[in-house]
CSV table of C-alpha atoms in Angstrom, one decimal:
chain,number,residue,atom,x,y,z
A,10,UNK,CA,78.8,120.2,109.5
A,11,UNK,CA,81.8,119.5,111.8
A,12,UNK,CA,82.8,116.0,113.0
A,13,UNK,CA,81.9,115.3,116.6
A,14,UNK,CA,84.9,114.5,118.8
A,15,UNK,CA,85.2,110.8,119.2
A,16,UNK,CA,85.0,109.5,122.8
A,17,UNK,CA,88.3,108.6,124.5
A,18,UNK,CA,89.5,105.1,123.5
A,19,UNK,CA,89.2,102.3,126.1
A,20,UNK,CA,92.0,99.7,126.2
A,21,UNK,CA,91.3,96.3,127.8
A,22,UNK,CA,94.1,93.7,128.3
A,23,UNK,CA,93.0,90.2,129.1
A,24,UNK,CA,96.0,88.4,130.6
A,25,UNK,CA,94.2,85.5,132.3
A,26,UNK,CA,91.1,84.2,130.4
A,27,UNK,CA,88.1,82.6,132.0
A,28,UNK,CA,87.9,78.8,131.9
A,29,UNK,CA,84.9,77.1,130.3
A,30,UNK,CA,83.1,80.4,129.4
A,31,UNK,CA,80.3,78.5,127.7
A,32,UNK,CA,79.3,76.8,131.0
A,33,UNK,CA,78.2,80.0,132.7
A,34,UNK,CA,74.5,79.2,132.5
A,35,UNK,CA,74.9,75.4,132.7
A,36,UNK,CA,73.2,73.6,135.6
A,37,UNK,CA,76.0,72.3,137.9
A,38,UNK,CA,76.2,69.1,140.0
A,39,UNK,CA,77.5,69.0,143.5
A,40,UNK,CA,81.0,68.3,142.3
A,41,UNK,CA,81.1,71.3,139.8
A,42,UNK,CA,81.8,74.9,140.5
A,43,UNK,CA,78.9,77.4,140.8
A,44,UNK,CA,78.2,79.7,137.8
A,45,UNK,CA,80.4,82.8,137.9
A,46,UNK,CA,83.2,81.2,139.8
A,47,UNK,CA,86.6,80.8,138.2
A,48,UNK,CA,87.8,77.3,137.5
A,49,UNK,CA,91.5,76.8,138.4
A,50,UNK,CA,93.6,76.6,135.2
A,51,UNK,CA,95.9,73.7,134.7
A,52,UNK,CA,99.5,74.4,133.7
A,53,UNK,CA,98.7,73.3,130.1
A,54,UNK,CA,95.7,75.6,129.9
A,55,UNK,CA,97.7,78.5,131.2
A,56,UNK,CA,100.3,78.0,128.5
A,57,UNK,CA,97.9,77.6,125.6
A,58,UNK,CA,95.3,80.3,126.7
A,59,UNK,CA,95.1,83.3,124.3
A,60,UNK,CA,95.8,86.7,125.9
A,61,UNK,CA,94.4,89.6,124.1
A,62,UNK,CA,94.5,93.4,123.9
A,63,UNK,CA,91.5,95.3,122.5
A,64,UNK,CA,92.0,98.8,121.1
A,65,UNK,CA,90.2,101.3,118.9
A,66,UNK,CA,91.7,103.7,116.4
A,67,UNK,CA,90.4,106.7,114.5
A,68,UNK,CA,91.5,108.8,111.5
A,69,UNK,CA,90.3,111.8,109.6
A,70,UNK,CA,91.4,112.7,106.1
A,71,UNK,CA,90.3,115.2,103.4
A,72,UNK,CA,90.6,115.4,99.7
A,73,UNK,CA,90.2,118.5,97.4
A,74,UNK,CA,88.0,118.1,94.3
A,75,UNK,CA,89.8,116.6,91.3
A,76,UNK,CA,87.5,117.8,88.6
A,77,UNK,CA,85.9,121.1,87.5
A,78,UNK,CA,83.3,121.8,84.8
A,79,UNK,CA,82.7,125.0,83.0
A,80,UNK,CA,79.9,125.7,80.5
A,81,UNK,CA,80.3,128.2,77.7
A,82,UNK,CA,77.0,129.4,76.1
A,83,UNK,CA,76.9,131.0,72.7
A,84,UNK,CA,73.6,132.3,71.3
A,85,UNK,CA,72.3,134.4,68.4
A,86,UNK,CA,68.9,135.6,67.2
A,87,UNK,CA,68.5,136.6,63.5
A,88,UNK,CA,65.8,137.2,61.0
A,89,UNK,CA,67.0,134.2,58.9
A,90,UNK,CA,68.0,130.8,59.9
A,91,UNK,CA,71.2,130.9,57.9
A,92,UNK,CA,72.4,134.1,59.7
A,93,UNK,CA,71.7,132.7,63.1
A,94,UNK,CA,73.6,129.4,62.4
A,95,UNK,CA,76.5,131.3,60.9
A,96,UNK,CA,76.8,133.6,63.8
A,97,UNK,CA,76.9,130.8,66.4
A,98,UNK,CA,79.0,128.4,64.4
A,99,UNK,CA,81.7,131.0,63.7
A,100,UNK,CA,82.2,131.7,67.5
A,101,UNK,CA,81.8,128.0,68.3
A,102,UNK,CA,84.6,127.0,65.9
A,103,UNK,CA,86.8,129.6,67.5
A,104,UNK,CA,86.1,128.2,71.0
A,105,UNK,CA,86.8,124.6,70.1
A,106,UNK,CA,90.0,125.5,68.2
A,107,UNK,CA,91.2,127.4,71.2
A,108,UNK,CA,90.6,124.5,73.5
A,109,UNK,CA,92.5,122.2,71.2
A,110,UNK,CA,95.4,124.5,71.1
A,111,UNK,CA,95.5,124.5,74.9
A,112,UNK,CA,95.8,120.7,74.9
A,113,UNK,CA,92.3,119.7,76.0
A,114,UNK,CA,91.3,116.2,74.9
A,115,UNK,CA,88.2,115.7,72.8
A,116,UNK,CA,86.6,113.5,75.5
A,117,UNK,CA,86.7,116.4,77.9
A,118,UNK,CA,84.6,118.7,75.6
A,119,UNK,CA,80.9,118.2,74.9
A,120,UNK,CA,79.0,120.4,72.5
A,121,UNK,CA,75.2,120.6,72.3
A,122,UNK,CA,73.1,122.7,69.9
A,123,UNK,CA,69.6,124.0,70.0
A,124,UNK,CA,67.8,125.7,67.1
A,125,UNK,CA,64.2,127.1,67.3
A,126,UNK,CA,61.9,129.8,66.0
A,127,UNK,CA,61.1,132.8,68.2
A,128,UNK,CA,58.2,134.9,66.8
A,129,UNK,CA,59.4,136.3,63.5
A,130,UNK,CA,63.1,135.4,64.0
A,131,UNK,CA,65.3,132.3,64.4
A,132,UNK,CA,67.3,131.6,67.6
A,133,UNK,CA,70.2,129.3,68.0
A,134,UNK,CA,72.1,128.3,71.1
A,135,UNK,CA,75.3,126.2,71.5
A,136,UNK,CA,76.7,125.0,74.8
A,137,UNK,CA,80.2,123.8,75.3
A,138,UNK,CA,80.7,121.8,78.5
A,139,UNK,CA,84.4,121.5,79.4
A,140,UNK,CA,85.8,119.2,82.1
A,141,UNK,CA,89.1,120.2,83.6
A,142,UNK,CA,91.6,118.3,85.7
A,143,UNK,CA,94.1,121.2,86.0
A,144,UNK,CA,92.4,124.2,87.7
A,145,UNK,CA,95.2,126.6,86.7
A,146,UNK,CA,94.7,125.8,83.0
A,147,UNK,CA,90.9,126.3,83.5
A,148,UNK,CA,91.4,129.8,84.8
A,149,UNK,CA,93.7,130.7,81.9
A,150,UNK,CA,91.3,129.4,79.3
A,151,UNK,CA,88.3,131.1,80.8
A,152,UNK,CA,90.1,134.4,81.1
A,153,UNK,CA,91.3,134.1,77.4
A,154,UNK,CA,87.7,133.4,76.1
A,155,UNK,CA,86.3,136.3,78.1
A,156,UNK,CA,88.9,138.7,76.6
A,157,UNK,CA,88.6,137.5,73.0
A,158,UNK,CA,84.8,137.0,72.7
A,159,UNK,CA,82.0,139.6,73.0
A,160,UNK,CA,79.3,139.8,75.7
A,161,UNK,CA,77.0,137.4,73.8
A,162,UNK,CA,79.2,134.5,75.0
A,163,UNK,CA,78.4,133.6,78.6
A,164,UNK,CA,80.9,131.6,80.7
A,165,UNK,CA,79.5,129.9,83.8
A,166,UNK,CA,81.2,129.7,87.2
A,167,UNK,CA,83.3,126.5,87.6
A,168,UNK,CA,81.6,123.6,89.4
A,169,UNK,CA,84.0,121.5,91.4
A,170,UNK,CA,83.4,117.8,92.2
A,171,UNK,CA,85.0,114.5,92.9
A,172,UNK,CA,85.1,111.4,90.7
A,173,UNK,CA,83.8,108.2,92.3
A,174,UNK,CA,87.4,106.7,92.3
A,175,UNK,CA,88.6,109.7,94.2
A,176,UNK,CA,86.0,109.4,96.9
A,177,UNK,CA,86.6,105.6,97.3
A,178,UNK,CA,90.3,106.2,97.6
A,179,UNK,CA,89.7,108.7,100.4
A,180,UNK,CA,87.5,106.2,102.3
A,181,UNK,CA,90.1,103.5,101.9
A,182,UNK,CA,93.0,105.6,103.1
A,183,UNK,CA,91.0,106.8,106.2
A,184,UNK,CA,90.3,103.2,107.2
A,185,UNK,CA,94.0,102.1,106.7
A,186,UNK,CA,95.3,105.1,108.8
A,187,UNK,CA,92.8,104.2,111.5
A,188,UNK,CA,94.1,100.6,111.6
A,189,UNK,CA,97.7,101.8,111.8
A,190,UNK,CA,96.8,104.1,114.6
A,191,UNK,CA,95.2,101.3,116.5
A,192,UNK,CA,98.1,99.0,115.9
A,193,UNK,CA,100.5,101.6,117.2
A,194,UNK,CA,98.4,102.1,120.3
A,195,UNK,CA,98.3,98.4,121.0
A,196,UNK,CA,102.1,98.2,120.6
A,197,UNK,CA,102.6,100.9,123.1
A,198,UNK,CA,100.3,99.2,125.6
A,199,UNK,CA,102.2,96.0,125.3
A,200,UNK,CA,105.5,97.8,125.8
A,201,UNK,CA,104.2,99.4,129.0
A,202,UNK,CA,103.1,96.0,130.5
A,203,UNK,CA,106.2,94.2,129.3
A,204,UNK,CA,104.5,92.0,126.7
A,205,UNK,CA,105.0,91.4,123.0
A,206,UNK,CA,102.3,92.3,120.4
A,207,UNK,CA,101.1,89.3,118.4
A,208,UNK,CA,99.0,88.9,115.3
A,209,UNK,CA,95.5,90.6,114.9
A,210,UNK,CA,92.6,88.3,115.8
A,211,UNK,CA,89.8,90.7,114.8
A,212,UNK,CA,89.6,93.9,112.7
A,213,UNK,CA,86.3,95.7,112.5
A,214,UNK,CA,85.4,99.1,111.1
A,215,UNK,CA,82.8,100.4,113.5
A,216,UNK,CA,82.0,103.8,112.1
A,217,UNK,CA,82.5,106.0,109.0
A,218,UNK,CA,81.5,109.6,108.4
A,219,UNK,CA,81.8,111.9,105.3
A,220,UNK,CA,81.0,115.6,104.9
A,221,UNK,CA,81.9,118.5,102.7
A,222,UNK,CA,83.9,121.5,103.7
A,223,UNK,CA,82.3,124.7,104.8
A,224,UNK,CA,83.2,128.3,104.2
A,225,UNK,CA,84.1,130.1,107.4
A,226,UNK,CA,82.5,133.3,106.3
A,227,UNK,CA,78.7,132.6,106.4
A,228,UNK,CA,77.9,135.8,104.7
A,229,UNK,CA,80.1,134.8,101.7
A,230,UNK,CA,78.5,131.4,101.6
A,231,UNK,CA,75.1,132.9,101.0
A,232,UNK,CA,76.4,134.7,98.0
A,233,UNK,CA,77.9,131.8,96.0
A,234,UNK,CA,78.6,134.1,93.0
A,235,UNK,CA,81.1,136.1,95.1
A,236,UNK,CA,83.2,133.1,96.2
A,237,UNK,CA,86.7,133.0,95.0
A,238,UNK,CA,88.1,129.9,93.3
A,239,UNK,CA,90.0,128.9,96.4
A,240,UNK,CA,86.8,129.3,98.5
A,241,UNK,CA,84.9,127.1,96.0
A,242,UNK,CA,87.6,124.4,96.2
A,243,UNK,CA,87.5,124.6,100.0
A,244,UNK,CA,83.7,124.3,100.0
A,245,UNK,CA,83.8,121.2,97.7
A,246,UNK,CA,86.5,119.5,99.7
A,247,UNK,CA,85.4,116.1,101.1
A,248,UNK,CA,86.3,114.9,104.6
A,249,UNK,CA,86.2,111.2,105.7
A,250,UNK,CA,86.5,109.7,109.1
A,251,UNK,CA,86.9,106.1,110.1
A,252,UNK,CA,86.8,104.3,113.5
A,253,UNK,CA,88.1,100.7,113.8
A,254,UNK,CA,88.2,98.1,116.6
A,255,UNK,CA,91.0,95.6,116.6
A,256,UNK,CA,91.8,92.6,118.9
A,257,UNK,CA,95.5,91.6,119.0
A,258,UNK,CA,97.1,88.5,120.4
A,259,UNK,CA,99.5,89.2,123.3
A,260,UNK,CA,102.6,87.2,123.8
A,261,UNK,CA,105.1,87.1,126.7
A,262,UNK,CA,108.4,88.7,126.4
A,263,UNK,CA,110.9,86.3,124.7
A,264,UNK,CA,113.9,85.7,126.9
A,265,UNK,CA,117.2,86.2,125.1
A,266,UNK,CA,119.3,83.1,125.1
A,267,UNK,CA,122.8,83.5,126.4
A,268,UNK,CA,125.6,82.1,124.3
A,269,UNK,CA,127.6,79.5,126.1
């Protein structure tokens, strides 16, 4: 789904604060001001009062999948158990050796075996699950195995996904960029009104959104088997959006001292 357009940001600059805000609902005596009226500020209060600028910032980032998994299935049905095992193990050894020669680490390769009896024969299956971090190498290895092995070996379509650390890193970056956008906006506001931006008084992440990419061609998306590698990567791409609200202190322009 697409991200709804965020509403236009509202900027509020408070240059003269209210005095005694907590007394709005206080019962007043005859010598006090009525609720809702401003109390005149003394010169000391005016100098120490905090002036603020309130801004919001948004950011939207995306990250392509950083992992892909491919399953290679080898099977054989023979009259004897020994023949079924021999047929599968021979091709299985060839696959694992080819993966080692291509530089794949053992922790990225998982092999499972299943042996059972089917009527008057013996059936054995072996599945090799391979996790790739380099998609170009994945395509080269899959093409090589398809070329060298017969039709009894089935290679699945790659499944692209994100590791938890990749998703968390995307969320963090989106928040940081939103904060930077809000700070830049506050700086420009202060420049316009002739003030100096001070330290942040409040930083709050108000909203976050995440969604996966979508294929533009709806007809192709219905036929997942016909998607190209690039379309699969685009479909698995994750988008993250963040909206923050920040309150900054506002300072008056510092006058430059003239050297005597």
